[in-house]
Coordinates of C-alpha atoms in Angstrom, one line a residue:
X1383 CA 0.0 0.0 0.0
X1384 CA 1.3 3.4 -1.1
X1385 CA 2.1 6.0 1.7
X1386 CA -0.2 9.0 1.3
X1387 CA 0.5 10.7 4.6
X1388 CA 3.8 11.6 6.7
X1389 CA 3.7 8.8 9.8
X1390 CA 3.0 10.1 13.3
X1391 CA 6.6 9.5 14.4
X1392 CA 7.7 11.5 11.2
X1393 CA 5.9 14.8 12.7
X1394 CA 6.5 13.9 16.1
X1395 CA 9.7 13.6 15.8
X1396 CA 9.7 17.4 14.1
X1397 CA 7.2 18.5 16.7
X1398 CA 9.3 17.3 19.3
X1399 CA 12.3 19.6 18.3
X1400 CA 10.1 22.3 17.6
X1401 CA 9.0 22.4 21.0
X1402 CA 12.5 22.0 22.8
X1403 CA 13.0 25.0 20.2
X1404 CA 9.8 27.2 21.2
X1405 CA 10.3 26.7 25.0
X1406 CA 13.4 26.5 25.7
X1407 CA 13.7 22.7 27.0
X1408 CA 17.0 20.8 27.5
X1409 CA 16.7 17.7 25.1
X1410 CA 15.8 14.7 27.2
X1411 CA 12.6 17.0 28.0
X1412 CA 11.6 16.4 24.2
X1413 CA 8.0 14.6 24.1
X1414 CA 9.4 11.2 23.2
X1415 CA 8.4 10.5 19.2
X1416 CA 6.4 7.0 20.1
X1417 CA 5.6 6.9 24.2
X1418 CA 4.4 10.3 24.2
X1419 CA 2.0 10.2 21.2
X1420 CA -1.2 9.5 24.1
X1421 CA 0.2 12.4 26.9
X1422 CA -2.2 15.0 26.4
X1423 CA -0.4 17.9 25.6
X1424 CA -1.5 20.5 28.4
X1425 CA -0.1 18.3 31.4
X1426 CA 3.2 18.4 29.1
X1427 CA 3.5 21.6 28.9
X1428 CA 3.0 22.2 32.7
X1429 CA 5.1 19.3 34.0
X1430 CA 7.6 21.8 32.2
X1431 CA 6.0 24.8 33.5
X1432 CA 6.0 26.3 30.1
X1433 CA 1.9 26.3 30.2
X1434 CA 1.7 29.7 31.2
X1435 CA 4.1 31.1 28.2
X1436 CA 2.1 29.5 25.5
X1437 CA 0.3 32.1 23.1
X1438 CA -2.1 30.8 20.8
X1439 CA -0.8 33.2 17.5
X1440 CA 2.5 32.1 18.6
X1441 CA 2.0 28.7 18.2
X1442 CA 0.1 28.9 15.1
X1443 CA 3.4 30.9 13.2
X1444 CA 5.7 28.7 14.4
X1445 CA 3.5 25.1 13.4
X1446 CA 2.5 26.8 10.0
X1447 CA 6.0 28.1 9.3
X1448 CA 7.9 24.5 10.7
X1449 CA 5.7 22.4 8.9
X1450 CA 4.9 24.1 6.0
X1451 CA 1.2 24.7 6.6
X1452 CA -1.6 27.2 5.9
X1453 CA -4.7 27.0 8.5
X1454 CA -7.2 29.5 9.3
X1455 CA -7.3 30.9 13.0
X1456 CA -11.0 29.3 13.3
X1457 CA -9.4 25.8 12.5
X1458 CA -6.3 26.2 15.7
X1459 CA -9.0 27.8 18.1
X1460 CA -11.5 24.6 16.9
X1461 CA -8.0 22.5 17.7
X1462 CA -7.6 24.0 21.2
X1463 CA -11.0 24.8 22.2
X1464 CA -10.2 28.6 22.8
X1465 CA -13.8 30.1 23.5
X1466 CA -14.8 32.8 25.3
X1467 CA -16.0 32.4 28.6
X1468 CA -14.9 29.3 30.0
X1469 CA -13.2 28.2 33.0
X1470 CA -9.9 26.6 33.3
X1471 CA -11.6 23.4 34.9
X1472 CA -14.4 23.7 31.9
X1473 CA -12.1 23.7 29.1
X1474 CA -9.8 21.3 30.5
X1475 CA -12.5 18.9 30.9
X1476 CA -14.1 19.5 27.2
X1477 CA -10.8 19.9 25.6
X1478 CA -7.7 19.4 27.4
X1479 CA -8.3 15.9 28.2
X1480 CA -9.0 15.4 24.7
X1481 CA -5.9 17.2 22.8
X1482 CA -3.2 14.5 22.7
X1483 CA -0.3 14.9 20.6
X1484 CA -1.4 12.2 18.6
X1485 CA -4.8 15.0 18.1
X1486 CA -1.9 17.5 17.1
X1487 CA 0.1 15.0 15.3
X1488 CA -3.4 14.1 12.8
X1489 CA -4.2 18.1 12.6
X1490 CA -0.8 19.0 11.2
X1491 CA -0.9 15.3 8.8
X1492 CA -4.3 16.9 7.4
X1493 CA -2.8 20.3 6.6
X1494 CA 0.8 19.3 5.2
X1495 CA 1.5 18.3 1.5
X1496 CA 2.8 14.8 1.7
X1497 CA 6.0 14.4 -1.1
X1498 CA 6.9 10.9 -1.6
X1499 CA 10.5 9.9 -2.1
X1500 CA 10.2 6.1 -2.7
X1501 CA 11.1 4.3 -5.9
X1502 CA 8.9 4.7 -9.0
X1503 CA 8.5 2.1 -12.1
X1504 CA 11.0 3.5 -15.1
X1505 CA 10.4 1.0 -17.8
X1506 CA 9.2 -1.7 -16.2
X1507 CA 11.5 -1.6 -13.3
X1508 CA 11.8 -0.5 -9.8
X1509 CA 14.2 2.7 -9.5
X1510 CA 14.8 4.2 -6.3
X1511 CA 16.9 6.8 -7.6
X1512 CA 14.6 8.3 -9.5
X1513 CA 11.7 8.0 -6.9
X1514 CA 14.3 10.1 -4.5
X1515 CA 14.3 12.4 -7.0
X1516 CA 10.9 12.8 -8.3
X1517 CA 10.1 13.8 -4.2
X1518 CA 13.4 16.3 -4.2
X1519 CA 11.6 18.1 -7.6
X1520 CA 8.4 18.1 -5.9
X1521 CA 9.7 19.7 -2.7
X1522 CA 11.7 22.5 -4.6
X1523 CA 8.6 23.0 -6.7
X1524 CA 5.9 23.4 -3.4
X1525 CA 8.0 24.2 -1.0
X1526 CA 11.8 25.6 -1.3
X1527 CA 12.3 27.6 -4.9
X1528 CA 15.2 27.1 -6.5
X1529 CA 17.4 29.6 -8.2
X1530 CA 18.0 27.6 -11.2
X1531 CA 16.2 24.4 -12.7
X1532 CA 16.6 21.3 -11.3
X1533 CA 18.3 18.2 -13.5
X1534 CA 19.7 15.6 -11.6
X1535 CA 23.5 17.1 -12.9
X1536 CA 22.7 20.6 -11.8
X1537 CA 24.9 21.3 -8.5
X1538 CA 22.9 21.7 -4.8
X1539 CA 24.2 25.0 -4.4
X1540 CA 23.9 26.3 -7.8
X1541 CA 20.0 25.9 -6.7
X1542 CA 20.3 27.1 -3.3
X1543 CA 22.5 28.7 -1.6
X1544 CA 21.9 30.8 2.0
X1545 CA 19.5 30.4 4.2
X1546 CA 17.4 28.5 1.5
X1547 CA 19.7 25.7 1.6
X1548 CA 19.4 25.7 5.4
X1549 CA 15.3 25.8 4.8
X1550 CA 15.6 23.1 1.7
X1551 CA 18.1 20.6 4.0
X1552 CA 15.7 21.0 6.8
X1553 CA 12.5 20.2 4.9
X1554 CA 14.5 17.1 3.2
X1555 CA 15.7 15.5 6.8
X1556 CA 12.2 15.5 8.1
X1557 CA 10.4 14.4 5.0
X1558 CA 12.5 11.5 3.4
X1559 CA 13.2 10.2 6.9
X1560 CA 16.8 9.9 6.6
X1561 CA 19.2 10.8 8.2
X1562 CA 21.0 13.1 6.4
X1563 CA 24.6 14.9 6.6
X1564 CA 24.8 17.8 9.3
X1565 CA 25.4 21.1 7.1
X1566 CA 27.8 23.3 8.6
X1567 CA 29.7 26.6 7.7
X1568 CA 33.6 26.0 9.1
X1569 CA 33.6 29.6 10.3
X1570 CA 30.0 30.3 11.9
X1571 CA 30.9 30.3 15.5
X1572 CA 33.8 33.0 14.6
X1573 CA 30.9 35.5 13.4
X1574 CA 28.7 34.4 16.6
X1575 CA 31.8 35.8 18.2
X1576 CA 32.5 38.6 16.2
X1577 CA 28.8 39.4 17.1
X1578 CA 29.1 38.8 20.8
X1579 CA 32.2 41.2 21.0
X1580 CA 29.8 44.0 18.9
X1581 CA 27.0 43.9 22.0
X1582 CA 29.6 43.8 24.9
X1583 CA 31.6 46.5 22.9
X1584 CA 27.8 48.7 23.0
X1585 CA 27.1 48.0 26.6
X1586 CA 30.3 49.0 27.7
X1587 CA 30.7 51.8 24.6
X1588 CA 27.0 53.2 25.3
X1589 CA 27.9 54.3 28.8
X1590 CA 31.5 55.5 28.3
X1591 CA 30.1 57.7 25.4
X1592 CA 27.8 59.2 27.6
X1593 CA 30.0 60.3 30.3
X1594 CA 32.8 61.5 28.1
X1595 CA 31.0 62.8 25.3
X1596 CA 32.9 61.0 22.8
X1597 CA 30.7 59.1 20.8
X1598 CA 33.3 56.7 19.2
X1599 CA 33.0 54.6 21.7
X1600 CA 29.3 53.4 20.9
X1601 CA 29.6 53.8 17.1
X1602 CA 33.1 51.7 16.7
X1603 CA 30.9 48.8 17.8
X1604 CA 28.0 49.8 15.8
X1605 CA 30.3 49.6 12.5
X1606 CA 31.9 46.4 13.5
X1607 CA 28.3 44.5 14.2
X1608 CA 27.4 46.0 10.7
X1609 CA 30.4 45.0 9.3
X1610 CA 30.6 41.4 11.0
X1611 CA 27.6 41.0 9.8
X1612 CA 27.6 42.2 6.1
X1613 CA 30.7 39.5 6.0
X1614 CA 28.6 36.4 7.5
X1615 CA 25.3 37.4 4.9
X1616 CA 27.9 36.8 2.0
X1617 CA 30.1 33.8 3.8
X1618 CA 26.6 31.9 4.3
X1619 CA 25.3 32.6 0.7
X1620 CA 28.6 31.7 -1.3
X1621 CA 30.0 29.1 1.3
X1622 CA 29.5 25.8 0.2
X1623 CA 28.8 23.3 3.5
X1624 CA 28.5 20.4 1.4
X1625 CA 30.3 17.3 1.5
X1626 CA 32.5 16.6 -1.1
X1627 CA 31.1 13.8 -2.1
X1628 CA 27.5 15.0 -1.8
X1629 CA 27.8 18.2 -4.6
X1630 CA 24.9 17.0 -6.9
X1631 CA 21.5 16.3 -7.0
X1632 CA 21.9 12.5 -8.6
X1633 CA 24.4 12.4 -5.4
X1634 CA 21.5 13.1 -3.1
X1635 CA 19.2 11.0 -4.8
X1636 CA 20.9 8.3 -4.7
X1637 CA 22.2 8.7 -0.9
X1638 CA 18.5 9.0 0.0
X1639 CA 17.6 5.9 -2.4
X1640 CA 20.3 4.0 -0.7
X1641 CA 19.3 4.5 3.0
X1642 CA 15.7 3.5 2.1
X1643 CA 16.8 0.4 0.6
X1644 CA 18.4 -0.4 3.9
X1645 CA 15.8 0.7 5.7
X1646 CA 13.0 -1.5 4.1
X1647 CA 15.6 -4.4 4.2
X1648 CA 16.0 -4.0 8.1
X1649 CA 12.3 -4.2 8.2
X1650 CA 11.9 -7.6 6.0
X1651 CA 15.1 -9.1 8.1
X1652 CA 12.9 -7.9 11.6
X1653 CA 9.7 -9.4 10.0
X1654 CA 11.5 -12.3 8.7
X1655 CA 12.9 -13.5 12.2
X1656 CA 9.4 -12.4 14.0
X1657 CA 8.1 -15.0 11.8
X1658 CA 10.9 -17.3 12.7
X1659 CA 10.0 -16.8 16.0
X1660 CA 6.3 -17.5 15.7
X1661 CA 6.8 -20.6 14.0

């Protein structure tokens, strides 16, 4: 049977970052992707005491804008019962006992467009490749815009570059399932430092300025955030983070075509001994 939805593990597993993201949690306070699917989602949230920081509009950007969605405000305030008038006890006993992440997990399923990466039938035959590829064309086309048109020669970073490589990786780790080279830029944290010197240099120059009058001492920081920054906007867009041996798109499809083969052959070799087992 053909997959025509993202599992629940799938988007838990996103939800679950996106929540240590939104709150502030240490990682082992993730909702786990397959114990926590029943744990309704309020007592979560206070066993953490982050209930009282969650804001409805809040919530919706950051769901719509992690996974790629488009709901109306009547839809999330249907999802989380927010009516007017009721009690904490009242809504907690109409709705809260009710909204699971598993409720959360089937709202987002509904609402995001499901892109397929498995292998397709070219000519009579089973290619994986090409089914890998098929879903990385689909998710350029809906989601991420390239800069150029995709052929399976074309280089990853011709098509994006920046931050929309960062958005494009993301999108592709959570979607095919795989796991998928960490992207990194070798001089990022230098920049994060360059950046951190600019504030310390304001709080200290701000002051200093004031009392003597001599207003170099707040805008030599100012210039060097500007500048630090200018730098980093053109590192990250001509920077290329990829691994060498992962430069083209027929590279990635076939990485991603490779991991699902030994994925689906880890799953026949469990089945195969559970029925060992049974017999």
């Amino acid at each position: 049977m053909n997959q025509t939805r993202y599992s629940d593990q799938q988007i838990m597993s996103k939800l679950a970052e996106l929540m240590v993201d939104m709150y502030g949690l240490d990682d082992d306070e993730a909702p786990d992707p397959v114990r926590d699917l029943d744990l309704r989602v309020d007592l979560y949230l206070k066993k953490h005491k982050v209930w009282d920081m969650v804001d409805l509009l809040d919530f919706m950007f950051r769901f719509e804008r992690a996974f790629q969605i488009r709901c109306s405000a009547e839809e999330w305030k249907k999802l989380f019962g927010r009516d007017r008038g009721r009690t904490e006890e009242e809504w907690v006993e109409q709705v809260g006992q009710h909204l699971t992440f598993k409720k959360l997990v089937d709202f987002i399923a509904e609402h995001t467009t499901y892109i397929s990466f498995q292998p397709v039938t070219v000519i009579d035959r089973e290619c994986g490749p090409a089914g890998a590829f098929y879903g990385i064309t689909e998710l350029s086309e809906q989601l991420v815009p390239p800069a150029c048109q995709i052929t399976p020669a074309t280089r990853i970073i011709d098509a994006f570059r920046g931050d929309a490589l960062d958005q494009f990786w993301s999108e592709l780790c959570w979607r095919s399932t795989q796991k998928l080279p960490d992207i990194s830029r070798k001089w990022d944290v230098l920049f994060f430092s360059g950046c951190l010197l600019s504030v310390l240099g304001l709080l200290f120059g701000i002051p200093l300025s004031i009392v003597t009058t001599n207003y170099l001492y707040a805008l030599v920081p100012c210039v060097y955030l500007l500048a630090n920054w200018k730098v980093y906007t053109l590192y990250n867009h001509y920077s290329d983070p990829l691994p060498t041996d992962l430069q083209t798109f027929r590279d990635l499809a076939i990485l991603i075509a490779g991991q699902n083969h030994e994925a689906e052959r880890g799953i026949n070799v469990n089945t195969h001994r559970a029925a060992e087992g049974l017999s």
